[in-house]
Amino acid sequence: MVARSITILGATGSVGLSTLDVIRRHPARFSVYALTAGTRAEELAALCREFRPKIAVMSDFTAAQHLADLLSDLPDISVLSGEQGLCDVASAAQACTIVAAIVGAAGLAPTLAAVHAGKRVLLANKEALVMSGKLFMDAVSVSGAELLPIDSEHNAIFQCLPANKIRDPDGAGITRILLTASGGPFREHSAEDLHTVTPAQACAHPNWSMGQKISVDSATLMNKGLELIEACWLFNITPDRIEVHVHPESIIHSMVEYADGSVLAQLGSPDMRTPIANGLAWPERIDAGVAPLDLFTIGRFHFERPDLLRFPCLRLAAEAFEVGGTAPAVLNAANEVAVAEFLRGNLAFTDIPIIIERTLALTPVLPADSFDIIFAKNAEARQRAQEQIDLLTD
Ligand code: NAD
Ligand code: MG
């Protein structure tokens, strides 16, 4: 067996480490071509010592210098830096599979480089697709890249669809996609209690262990809003055919309903190694180190409708998708800035949707005709969101 060589964009993060754990279990099947990280040089150095990539990239220049020092006894590992370094390892001829696991808009350029190079792209970085939507999917079809979703819900939907009709809902006889959501740590909080929740509480997700940004997104339901948009683009389906079901057990990762009344679901423990292993080995199945599901212990499944009054971010995302053009990129940018300020303790949890709504209202929508427009709107919206935060918190 020739090992598949992998680049992991965001190797030190939650998805990156889960990916490396699957790879660790299959040394003959996978080899690591490149590992990348933002600023945490020590953590990337430790991963380089274990996995011996050809290239390591830090997006931060000072951190790259530090990494080069830390790896000075391993001259076979080249150290690169900056966005160009990320794009180089995402598109390199030596890498077959790119795991797109950088958080936020910073992942768009390198993920796109992988798409343009026609790679197998395992997409965790939903923000990249939310920002650029049709442009991203058009780039996938032009290059022939193999886009495999590893966001757990989208991987579940992918598994429940006929392989030759992933982007043909009518041809496949699909009536609806049932997109499940855990409801996050504040599912049962009153509107008043939400004002005072802390970053630590928001990051303590009941079922999943994830990076800080997506944990807060899960708590506001923005994550489900981003995932609604992600599903529309991935599966070429309109939002009126997607229904969010809050399912607090997080065992059913999503479902597809067909015209004959069948509903296919994918179940599993809430562990990202399952969708990651599915993408890495697809169409084969490999051990992911995940404990078997014990339905007797779980006992019951529950479902409820999302509460858009307490959690307006889901509504804001759906509206931005309806508006179209650059609106989803603005939504995403404002959310990133607001979440970062919430995590720093500078913004109340309930101010996150307020900042997003104001930023959307203040940022004129343009047709999303080019990636340059998307990048420009992303920068503009970040600035406006920061201004709105300064006004609100003065
Ligand atoms: P994380 O914060 O744990 O890790 C982020 C990674 O990106 C780190 O390696 C970090 O060094 C790198 N990074 C951060 N900023 C960067 C920058 N400016 N330039 C280059 N690299 C940078 O995040 P995560 O939870 O692993 O999530 C990663 C992506 O996967 C997000 O888009 C998230 O929505 C998506 N996702 C995560 C999960 C999960 O279980 N964690 C599930 C589904 C989807
Ligand atoms: Mg998800």
Tab-separated table of C-alpha atoms and ligand atoms in Angstrom:
chain	number	residue	atom	x	y	z
A	1	MET	CA	0.000	0.000	0.000
A	2	VAL	CA	1.339	3.445	-0.927
A	3	ALA	CA	0.761	5.768	2.013
A	4	ARG	CA	-1.451	8.781	1.355
A	5	SER	CA	0.474	11.921	2.211
A	6	ILE	CA	-1.411	14.459	4.268
A	7	THR	CA	-1.110	18.173	4.967
A	8	ILE	CA	-2.894	19.321	8.113
A	9	LEU	CA	-3.725	23.010	8.174
A	10	GLY	CA	-4.263	23.791	11.869
A	11	ALA	CA	-2.473	20.716	13.256
A	12	THR	CA	-2.305	21.972	16.868
A	13	GLY	CA	-6.067	22.553	17.114
A	14	SER	CA	-8.833	20.257	18.232
A	15	VAL	CA	-9.581	18.885	14.733
A	16	GLY	CA	-5.874	18.785	13.864
A	17	LEU	CA	-5.023	16.680	16.922
A	18	SER	CA	-7.979	14.338	16.298
A	19	THR	CA	-6.716	13.892	12.729
A	20	LEU	CA	-3.223	13.058	13.955
A	21	ASP	CA	-4.685	10.517	16.358
A	22	VAL	CA	-6.375	8.694	13.461
A	23	ILE	CA	-3.159	8.876	11.406
A	24	ARG	CA	-1.148	7.516	14.351
A	25	ARG	CA	-3.274	4.350	14.239
A	26	HIS	CA	-2.522	3.717	10.540
A	27	PRO	CA	1.191	4.274	9.872
A	28	ALA	CA	1.181	2.193	6.674
A	29	ARG	CA	-1.834	3.966	5.222
A	30	PHE	CA	-0.959	7.613	5.887
A	31	SER	CA	2.165	9.743	6.004
A	32	VAL	CA	2.404	13.363	7.080
A	33	TYR	CA	3.718	15.781	4.459
A	34	ALA	CA	3.168	19.068	6.290
A	35	LEU	CA	1.859	20.384	9.599
A	36	THR	CA	0.851	23.988	10.207
A	37	ALA	CA	-0.124	26.160	13.162
A	38	GLY	CA	-0.724	29.799	13.997
A	39	THR	CA	1.451	30.834	16.933
A	40	ARG	CA	2.092	27.814	19.180
A	41	ALA	CA	5.635	26.829	18.154
A	42	GLU	CA	6.319	24.448	21.084
A	43	GLU	CA	3.197	22.430	20.363
A	44	LEU	CA	3.966	22.188	16.659
A	45	ALA	CA	7.585	21.239	17.429
A	46	ALA	CA	6.396	18.309	19.574
A	47	LEU	CA	4.100	17.105	16.764
A	48	CYS	CA	6.969	17.417	14.258
A	49	ARG	CA	9.173	15.224	16.460
A	50	GLU	CA	6.529	12.498	16.457
A	51	PHE	CA	5.214	12.676	12.876
A	52	ARG	CA	8.350	13.877	11.010
A	53	PRO	CA	6.682	15.969	8.285
A	54	LYS	CA	8.772	17.288	5.389
A	55	ILE	CA	7.557	20.832	6.104
A	56	ALA	CA	6.261	22.727	9.133
A	57	VAL	CA	4.577	26.115	8.763
A	58	MET	CA	3.801	28.780	11.338
A	59	SER	CA	1.597	31.570	10.050
A	60	ASP	CA	3.269	33.910	12.539
A	61	PHE	CA	6.799	34.943	11.455
A	62	THR	CA	8.303	35.206	14.958
A	63	ALA	CA	6.809	31.839	15.889
A	64	ALA	CA	8.311	30.338	12.718
A	65	GLN	CA	11.744	31.564	13.789
A	66	HIS	CA	11.195	29.992	17.203
A	67	LEU	CA	10.068	26.724	15.584
A	68	ALA	CA	13.175	26.644	13.385
A	69	ASP	CA	15.311	26.983	16.534
A	70	LEU	CA	13.363	24.229	18.287
A	71	LEU	CA	13.834	21.902	15.294
A	72	SER	CA	17.474	22.795	14.558
A	73	ASP	CA	18.542	19.179	15.274
A	74	LEU	CA	16.092	17.907	12.601
A	75	PRO	CA	17.464	19.384	9.355
A	76	ASP	CA	15.109	17.244	7.199
A	77	ILE	CA	12.141	19.376	8.306
A	78	SER	CA	11.907	22.701	6.489
A	79	VAL	CA	10.189	25.548	8.305
A	80	LEU	CA	8.082	28.040	6.349
A	81	SER	CA	6.020	31.000	7.491
A	82	GLY	CA	3.095	33.237	6.637
A	83	GLU	CA	0.066	32.749	4.448
A	84	GLN	CA	2.278	31.930	1.466
A	85	GLY	CA	3.805	29.042	3.410
A	86	LEU	CA	0.317	27.741	4.244
A	87	CYS	CA	-0.766	27.978	0.599
A	88	ASP	CA	2.434	26.254	-0.567
A	89	VAL	CA	1.895	23.160	1.592
A	90	ALA	CA	-1.836	23.126	0.771
A	91	SER	CA	-1.115	22.926	-2.961
A	92	ALA	CA	2.191	20.993	-3.042
A	93	ALA	CA	2.383	18.140	-5.540
A	94	GLN	CA	3.675	15.810	-2.767
A	95	ALA	CA	0.453	16.102	-0.703
A	96	CYS	CA	-2.667	14.130	-1.710
A	97	THR	CA	-5.049	15.067	1.095
A	98	ILE	CA	-5.395	18.432	2.791
A	99	VAL	CA	-7.192	18.669	6.114
A	100	ALA	CA	-8.605	22.202	6.302
A	101	ALA	CA	-8.758	22.729	10.068
A	102	ILE	CA	-7.692	26.338	10.577
A	103	VAL	CA	-10.334	28.265	12.472
A	104	GLY	CA	-12.085	31.196	10.831
A	105	ALA	CA	-11.448	33.387	7.815
A	106	ALA	CA	-7.678	32.810	8.113
A	107	GLY	CA	-8.316	29.377	6.588
A	108	LEU	CA	-9.868	30.610	3.353
A	109	ALA	CA	-6.711	31.331	1.323
A	110	PRO	CA	-4.897	28.042	2.114
A	111	THR	CA	-8.067	25.949	1.745
A	112	LEU	CA	-8.656	27.597	-1.582
A	113	ALA	CA	-5.081	26.862	-2.634
A	114	ALA	CA	-5.795	23.172	-1.969
A	115	VAL	CA	-9.026	23.364	-3.953
A	116	HIS	CA	-7.332	25.067	-6.920
A	117	ALA	CA	-4.665	22.351	-6.877
A	118	GLY	CA	-7.373	19.680	-7.198
A	119	LYS	CA	-6.624	17.949	-3.881
A	120	ARG	CA	-8.789	15.761	-1.716
A	121	VAL	CA	-9.901	18.430	0.766
A	122	LEU	CA	-11.327	17.412	4.135
A	123	LEU	CA	-13.315	20.480	5.108
A	124	ALA	CA	-13.638	21.353	8.799
A	125	ASN	CA	-13.063	25.096	8.257
A	126	LYS	CA	-16.730	25.897	7.544
A	127	GLU	CA	-16.058	29.649	7.695
A	128	ALA	CA	-14.128	29.434	4.399
A	129	LEU	CA	-17.145	28.001	2.596
A	130	VAL	CA	-19.644	30.299	4.347
A	131	MET	CA	-17.637	33.354	3.278
A	132	SER	CA	-17.215	32.471	-0.353
A	133	GLY	CA	-20.101	30.030	-1.118
A	134	LYS	CA	-20.657	29.769	-4.845
A	135	LEU	CA	-17.138	30.947	-5.729
A	136	PHE	CA	-15.725	28.154	-3.569
A	137	MET	CA	-17.984	25.461	-5.036
A	138	ASP	CA	-17.274	26.690	-8.580
A	139	ALA	CA	-13.544	26.429	-7.867
A	140	VAL	CA	-14.106	22.840	-6.685
A	141	SER	CA	-15.861	21.877	-9.913
A	142	VAL	CA	-13.307	23.627	-12.141
A	143	SER	CA	-10.298	21.942	-10.505
A	144	GLY	CA	-11.950	18.587	-9.856
A	145	ALA	CA	-10.953	18.734	-6.185
A	146	GLU	CA	-12.547	16.030	-4.044
A	147	LEU	CA	-14.346	17.966	-1.313
A	148	LEU	CA	-15.251	15.765	1.653
A	149	PRO	CA	-17.053	17.337	4.627
A	150	ILE	CA	-15.748	16.382	8.064
A	151	ASP	CA	-17.944	18.721	10.076
A	152	SER	CA	-19.841	15.945	11.876
A	153	GLU	CA	-23.316	16.924	10.641
A	154	HIS	CA	-22.232	17.350	7.041
A	155	ASN	CA	-20.249	14.151	7.109
A	156	ALA	CA	-23.395	12.421	8.442
A	157	ILE	CA	-25.487	13.879	5.597
A	158	PHE	CA	-22.776	12.894	3.104
A	159	GLN	CA	-22.920	9.330	4.418
A	160	CYS	CA	-26.749	9.266	4.117
A	161	LEU	CA	-26.735	10.419	0.466
A	162	PRO	CA	-26.193	8.280	-2.635
A	163	ALA	CA	-22.512	8.743	-3.574
A	164	ASN	CA	-23.312	9.796	-7.152
A	165	LYS	CA	-25.965	12.351	-6.133
A	166	ILE	CA	-24.279	14.379	-3.400
A	167	ARG	CA	-25.218	17.659	-5.092
A	168	ASP	CA	-28.466	16.526	-6.745
A	169	PRO	CA	-31.199	16.534	-4.083
A	170	ASP	CA	-34.059	16.238	-6.571
A	171	GLY	CA	-32.378	13.444	-8.513
A	172	ALA	CA	-31.784	11.613	-5.242
A	173	GLY	CA	-35.438	12.023	-4.172
A	174	ILE	CA	-34.611	14.074	-1.086
A	175	THR	CA	-37.394	16.000	0.591
A	176	ARG	CA	-35.537	17.446	3.608
A	177	ILE	CA	-32.281	17.468	5.496
A	178	LEU	CA	-32.713	17.264	9.266
A	179	LEU	CA	-29.690	19.101	10.662
A	180	THR	CA	-29.143	18.214	14.304
A	181	ALA	CA	-27.781	20.561	16.974
A	182	SER	CA	-26.824	19.851	20.573
A	183	GLY	CA	-28.330	23.147	21.716
A	184	GLY	CA	-25.073	24.017	23.471
A	185	PRO	CA	-24.389	24.582	27.164
A	186	PHE	CA	-27.119	27.245	27.565
A	187	ARG	CA	-30.021	25.361	25.992
A	188	GLU	CA	-32.055	25.639	29.192
A	189	HIS	CA	-30.909	29.102	30.298
A	190	SER	CA	-33.473	31.885	30.528
A	191	ALA	CA	-32.953	35.000	28.391
A	192	GLU	CA	-31.962	36.924	31.562
A	193	ASP	CA	-29.377	34.347	32.616
A	194	LEU	CA	-27.693	34.543	29.211
A	195	HIS	CA	-26.540	38.134	29.920
A	196	THR	CA	-24.054	37.032	32.544
A	197	VAL	CA	-22.621	33.762	31.222
A	198	THR	CA	-18.819	33.626	31.165
A	199	PRO	CA	-16.363	32.470	28.463
A	200	ALA	CA	-15.473	29.452	30.634
A	201	GLN	CA	-19.137	28.428	30.805
A	202	ALA	CA	-19.588	28.965	27.057
A	203	CYS	CA	-16.550	26.808	26.285
A	204	ALA	CA	-17.736	23.923	28.497
A	205	HIS	CA	-19.720	22.142	25.801
A	206	PRO	CA	-21.871	19.305	27.177
A	207	ASN	CA	-20.950	16.729	24.484
A	208	TRP	CA	-18.035	17.856	22.313
A	209	SER	CA	-14.503	18.942	23.149
A	210	MET	CA	-13.633	21.673	20.628
A	211	GLY	CA	-11.655	24.867	20.087
A	212	GLN	CA	-12.823	28.007	21.874
A	213	LYS	CA	-14.319	29.816	18.888
A	214	ILE	CA	-16.557	26.966	17.739
A	215	SER	CA	-17.531	26.274	21.357
A	216	VAL	CA	-18.868	29.825	21.680
A	217	ASP	CA	-20.526	29.460	18.261
A	218	SER	CA	-22.257	26.321	19.544
A	219	ALA	CA	-23.448	28.207	22.609
A	220	THR	CA	-24.931	31.088	20.532
A	221	LEU	CA	-26.246	28.673	17.822
A	222	MET	CA	-24.179	30.640	15.284
A	223	ASN	CA	-22.444	27.335	14.631
A	224	LYS	CA	-25.761	25.917	13.433
A	225	GLY	CA	-26.317	29.016	11.322
A	226	LEU	CA	-22.904	28.605	9.688
A	227	GLU	CA	-23.686	24.907	9.224
A	228	LEU	CA	-27.029	25.683	7.593
A	229	ILE	CA	-25.188	27.800	5.012
A	230	GLU	CA	-22.465	25.149	4.705
A	231	ALA	CA	-25.095	22.468	3.985
A	232	CYS	CA	-26.811	24.610	1.337
A	233	TRP	CA	-23.553	24.955	-0.595
A	234	LEU	CA	-22.239	21.432	-0.097
A	235	PHE	CA	-25.454	19.654	-1.031
A	236	ASN	CA	-26.879	22.228	-3.464
A	237	ILE	CA	-30.100	22.525	-1.486
A	238	THR	CA	-32.235	25.501	-0.464
A	239	PRO	CA	-32.573	26.446	3.237
A	240	ASP	CA	-36.339	25.858	3.258
A	241	ARG	CA	-35.536	22.141	2.861
A	242	ILE	CA	-33.238	22.080	5.886
A	243	GLU	CA	-34.767	21.864	9.331
A	244	VAL	CA	-32.666	22.288	12.463
A	245	HIS	CA	-33.520	19.762	15.180
A	246	VAL	CA	-32.060	20.317	18.625
A	247	HIS	CA	-31.012	16.858	19.809
A	248	PRO	CA	-29.235	17.256	23.157
A	249	GLU	CA	-27.672	13.763	23.173
A	250	SER	CA	-25.568	14.515	20.013
A	251	ILE	CA	-25.730	10.888	18.904
A	252	ILE	CA	-27.634	11.366	15.649
A	253	HIS	CA	-25.303	13.626	13.667
A	254	SER	CA	-27.947	14.520	11.049
A	255	MET	CA	-30.558	12.867	8.814
A	256	VAL	CA	-31.795	12.841	5.226
A	257	GLU	CA	-35.507	12.431	4.485
A	258	TYR	CA	-36.539	10.898	1.150
A	259	ALA	CA	-39.742	11.143	-0.906
A	260	ASP	CA	-40.853	7.630	0.063
A	261	GLY	CA	-40.878	8.564	3.766
A	262	SER	CA	-37.525	6.952	4.590
A	263	VAL	CA	-35.281	8.919	6.915
A	264	LEU	CA	-31.617	7.869	6.922
A	265	ALA	CA	-29.513	8.878	9.904
A	266	GLN	CA	-25.872	8.526	10.843
A	267	LEU	CA	-25.232	7.798	14.517
A	268	GLY	CA	-22.111	7.640	16.606
A	269	SER	CA	-20.423	8.861	19.742
A	270	PRO	CA	-19.723	12.608	19.608
A	271	ASP	CA	-16.085	12.157	18.579
A	272	MET	CA	-14.585	13.980	15.599
A	273	ARG	CA	-12.313	11.030	14.824
A	274	THR	CA	-15.293	9.278	13.169
A	275	PRO	CA	-15.968	11.883	10.441
A	276	ILE	CA	-12.223	12.528	10.065
A	277	ALA	CA	-11.485	8.814	9.537
A	278	ASN	CA	-14.369	8.653	7.076
A	279	GLY	CA	-12.828	11.462	5.044
A	280	LEU	CA	-9.236	10.244	5.290
A	281	ALA	CA	-10.007	6.698	4.118
A	282	TRP	CA	-13.107	7.319	1.991
A	283	PRO	CA	-14.610	5.202	0.454
A	284	GLU	CA	-13.064	2.658	2.814
A	285	ARG	CA	-13.747	2.335	6.539
A	286	ILE	CA	-10.938	2.268	9.082
A	287	ASP	CA	-10.611	2.077	12.856
A	288	ALA	CA	-10.828	5.559	14.340
A	289	GLY	CA	-10.239	4.628	17.976
A	290	VAL	CA	-13.845	5.525	18.811
A	291	ALA	CA	-15.661	3.496	21.462
A	292	PRO	CA	-18.677	1.545	20.140
A	293	LEU	CA	-22.040	3.200	20.663
A	294	ASP	CA	-23.944	1.808	23.642
A	295	LEU	CA	-27.591	2.642	22.972
A	296	PHE	CA	-28.749	0.815	26.123
A	297	THR	CA	-26.782	3.293	28.230
A	298	ILE	CA	-27.976	6.289	26.223
A	299	GLY	CA	-31.557	5.039	26.513
A	300	ARG	CA	-33.515	7.905	24.951
A	301	PHE	CA	-33.241	10.508	22.196
A	302	HIS	CA	-34.889	13.913	22.490
A	303	PHE	CA	-35.711	16.546	19.869
A	304	GLU	CA	-36.861	20.159	20.143
A	305	ARG	CA	-37.130	23.199	17.906
A	306	PRO	CA	-34.412	25.845	18.236
A	307	ASP	CA	-35.469	28.984	20.132
A	308	LEU	CA	-34.631	31.859	17.797
A	309	LEU	CA	-35.570	34.473	20.391
A	310	ARG	CA	-32.972	33.415	22.927
A	311	PHE	CA	-30.498	32.441	20.187
A	312	PRO	CA	-30.885	35.030	17.377
A	313	CYS	CA	-27.589	34.096	15.684
A	314	LEU	CA	-29.260	31.203	13.858
A	315	ARG	CA	-31.836	33.610	12.430
A	316	LEU	CA	-29.129	36.141	11.464
A	317	ALA	CA	-27.215	33.466	9.549
A	318	ALA	CA	-30.319	32.291	7.688
A	319	GLU	CA	-31.144	35.897	6.772
A	320	ALA	CA	-27.604	36.627	5.575
A	321	PHE	CA	-27.768	33.580	3.318
A	322	GLU	CA	-31.106	34.789	1.890
A	323	VAL	CA	-29.607	38.247	1.216
A	324	GLY	CA	-26.678	36.531	-0.501
A	325	GLY	CA	-23.704	38.244	-2.135
A	326	THR	CA	-21.161	39.345	0.444
A	327	ALA	CA	-23.629	39.206	3.387
A	328	PRO	CA	-22.495	35.777	4.696
A	329	ALA	CA	-18.849	36.951	4.640
A	330	VAL	CA	-19.847	40.002	6.678
A	331	LEU	CA	-21.854	37.850	9.097
A	332	ASN	CA	-18.867	35.579	9.566
A	333	ALA	CA	-16.387	38.429	10.046
A	334	ALA	CA	-18.569	40.232	12.598
A	335	ASN	CA	-19.114	36.981	14.463
A	336	GLU	CA	-15.371	36.259	14.637
A	337	VAL	CA	-14.617	39.702	16.031
A	338	ALA	CA	-17.504	39.612	18.534
A	339	VAL	CA	-16.621	36.107	19.741
A	340	ALA	CA	-12.959	37.085	20.195
A	341	GLU	CA	-14.004	40.077	22.330
A	342	PHE	CA	-16.400	37.907	24.338
A	343	LEU	CA	-13.562	35.446	24.986
A	344	ARG	CA	-11.355	38.340	26.159
A	345	GLY	CA	-14.072	39.337	28.622
A	346	ASN	CA	-14.822	42.610	26.830
A	347	LEU	CA	-18.300	41.828	25.511
A	348	ALA	CA	-21.412	40.215	26.999
A	349	PHE	CA	-22.598	36.952	25.461
A	350	THR	CA	-25.926	38.556	24.502
A	351	ASP	CA	-24.100	41.412	22.734
A	352	ILE	CA	-22.632	39.015	20.154
A	353	PRO	CA	-25.801	38.955	17.977
A	354	ILE	CA	-26.263	42.711	18.470
A	355	ILE	CA	-22.793	43.412	17.048
A	356	ILE	CA	-23.419	41.053	14.122
A	357	GLU	CA	-26.795	42.607	13.314
A	358	ARG	CA	-25.385	46.159	13.441
A	359	THR	CA	-22.400	45.233	11.302
A	360	LEU	CA	-24.667	43.620	8.713
A	361	ALA	CA	-26.867	46.715	8.643
A	362	LEU	CA	-23.869	49.055	8.231
A	363	THR	CA	-21.956	47.115	5.573
A	364	PRO	CA	-23.320	47.489	2.034
A	365	VAL	CA	-23.849	44.158	0.274
A	366	LEU	CA	-22.049	43.575	-3.003
A	367	PRO	CA	-22.411	40.699	-5.457
A	368	ALA	CA	-19.839	38.048	-4.509
A	369	ASP	CA	-18.143	38.212	-7.907
A	370	SER	CA	-14.565	37.503	-6.894
A	371	PHE	CA	-12.462	36.308	-3.987
A	372	ASP	CA	-10.915	39.789	-3.853
A	373	ILE	CA	-14.346	41.216	-3.017
A	374	ILE	CA	-14.828	38.564	-0.326
A	375	PHE	CA	-11.455	39.350	1.277
A	376	ALA	CA	-12.155	43.099	1.106
A	377	LYS	CA	-15.602	42.721	2.719
A	378	ASN	CA	-14.133	40.487	5.393
A	379	ALA	CA	-11.634	43.232	6.301
A	380	GLU	CA	-14.266	45.994	6.127
A	381	ALA	CA	-16.725	44.082	8.310
A	382	ARG	CA	-14.049	43.352	10.920
A	383	GLN	CA	-13.317	47.030	11.235
A	384	ARG	CA	-16.999	47.957	11.488
A	385	ALA	CA	-17.664	45.241	14.051
A	386	GLN	CA	-14.760	46.498	16.166
A	387	GLU	CA	-16.132	50.057	15.958
A	388	GLN	CA	-19.554	48.848	17.083
A	389	ILE	CA	-17.995	46.993	20.004
A	390	ASP	CA	-16.084	50.123	21.033
A	391	LEU	CA	-19.322	52.152	20.909
A	392	LEU	CA	-21.233	49.566	22.925
A	393	THR	CA	-18.603	49.045	25.595
A	394	ASP	CA	-17.396	52.650	26.051
B	1	NAD	P1	-8.813	25.275	17.304
B	1	NAD	O1	-8.878	26.670	17.800
B	1	NAD	O2	-8.720	24.179	18.292
B	1	NAD	O3	-7.576	25.125	16.305
B	1	NAD	C1	-7.342	26.053	15.285
B	1	NAD	C2	-6.071	25.746	14.533
B	1	NAD	O4	-5.890	26.793	13.565
B	1	NAD	C3	-4.816	25.742	15.407
B	1	NAD	O5	-3.902	24.793	14.911
B	1	NAD	C4	-4.245	27.148	15.221
B	1	NAD	O6	-2.847	27.194	15.400
B	1	NAD	C5	-4.625	27.433	13.787
B	1	NAD	N1	-4.819	28.854	13.542
B	1	NAD	C6	-5.562	29.717	14.284
B	1	NAD	N2	-5.495	30.953	13.742
B	1	NAD	C7	-4.702	30.878	12.669
B	1	NAD	C8	-4.244	31.806	11.699
B	1	NAD	N3	-4.601	33.116	11.758
B	1	NAD	N4	-3.459	31.381	10.699
B	1	NAD	C9	-3.092	30.086	10.640
B	1	NAD	N5	-3.463	29.141	11.525
B	1	NAD	C10	-4.271	29.535	12.523
B	1	NAD	O7	-10.078	25.074	16.348
B	1	NAD	P2	-10.904	23.733	16.059
B	1	NAD	O8	-11.941	23.555	17.087
B	1	NAD	O9	-9.977	22.609	15.746
B	1	NAD	O10	-11.686	24.153	14.732
B	1	NAD	C11	-11.032	24.270	13.484
B	1	NAD	C12	-12.081	24.412	12.398
B	1	NAD	O11	-12.843	23.211	12.345
B	1	NAD	C13	-13.079	25.542	12.648
B	1	NAD	O12	-13.446	26.106	11.426
B	1	NAD	C14	-14.272	24.829	13.255
B	1	NAD	O13	-15.491	25.485	12.997
B	1	NAD	C15	-14.212	23.491	12.520
B	1	NAD	N6	-14.822	22.379	13.249
B	1	NAD	C16	-14.322	22.015	14.459
B	1	NAD	C17	-14.905	20.960	15.155
B	1	NAD	C18	-14.353	20.507	16.481
B	1	NAD	O14	-14.810	19.494	17.009
B	1	NAD	N7	-13.375	21.176	17.049
B	1	NAD	C19	-16.001	20.283	14.605
B	1	NAD	C20	-16.477	20.679	13.362
B	1	NAD	C21	-15.879	21.721	12.687
B	2	MG	MG	-20.703	20.553	13.321
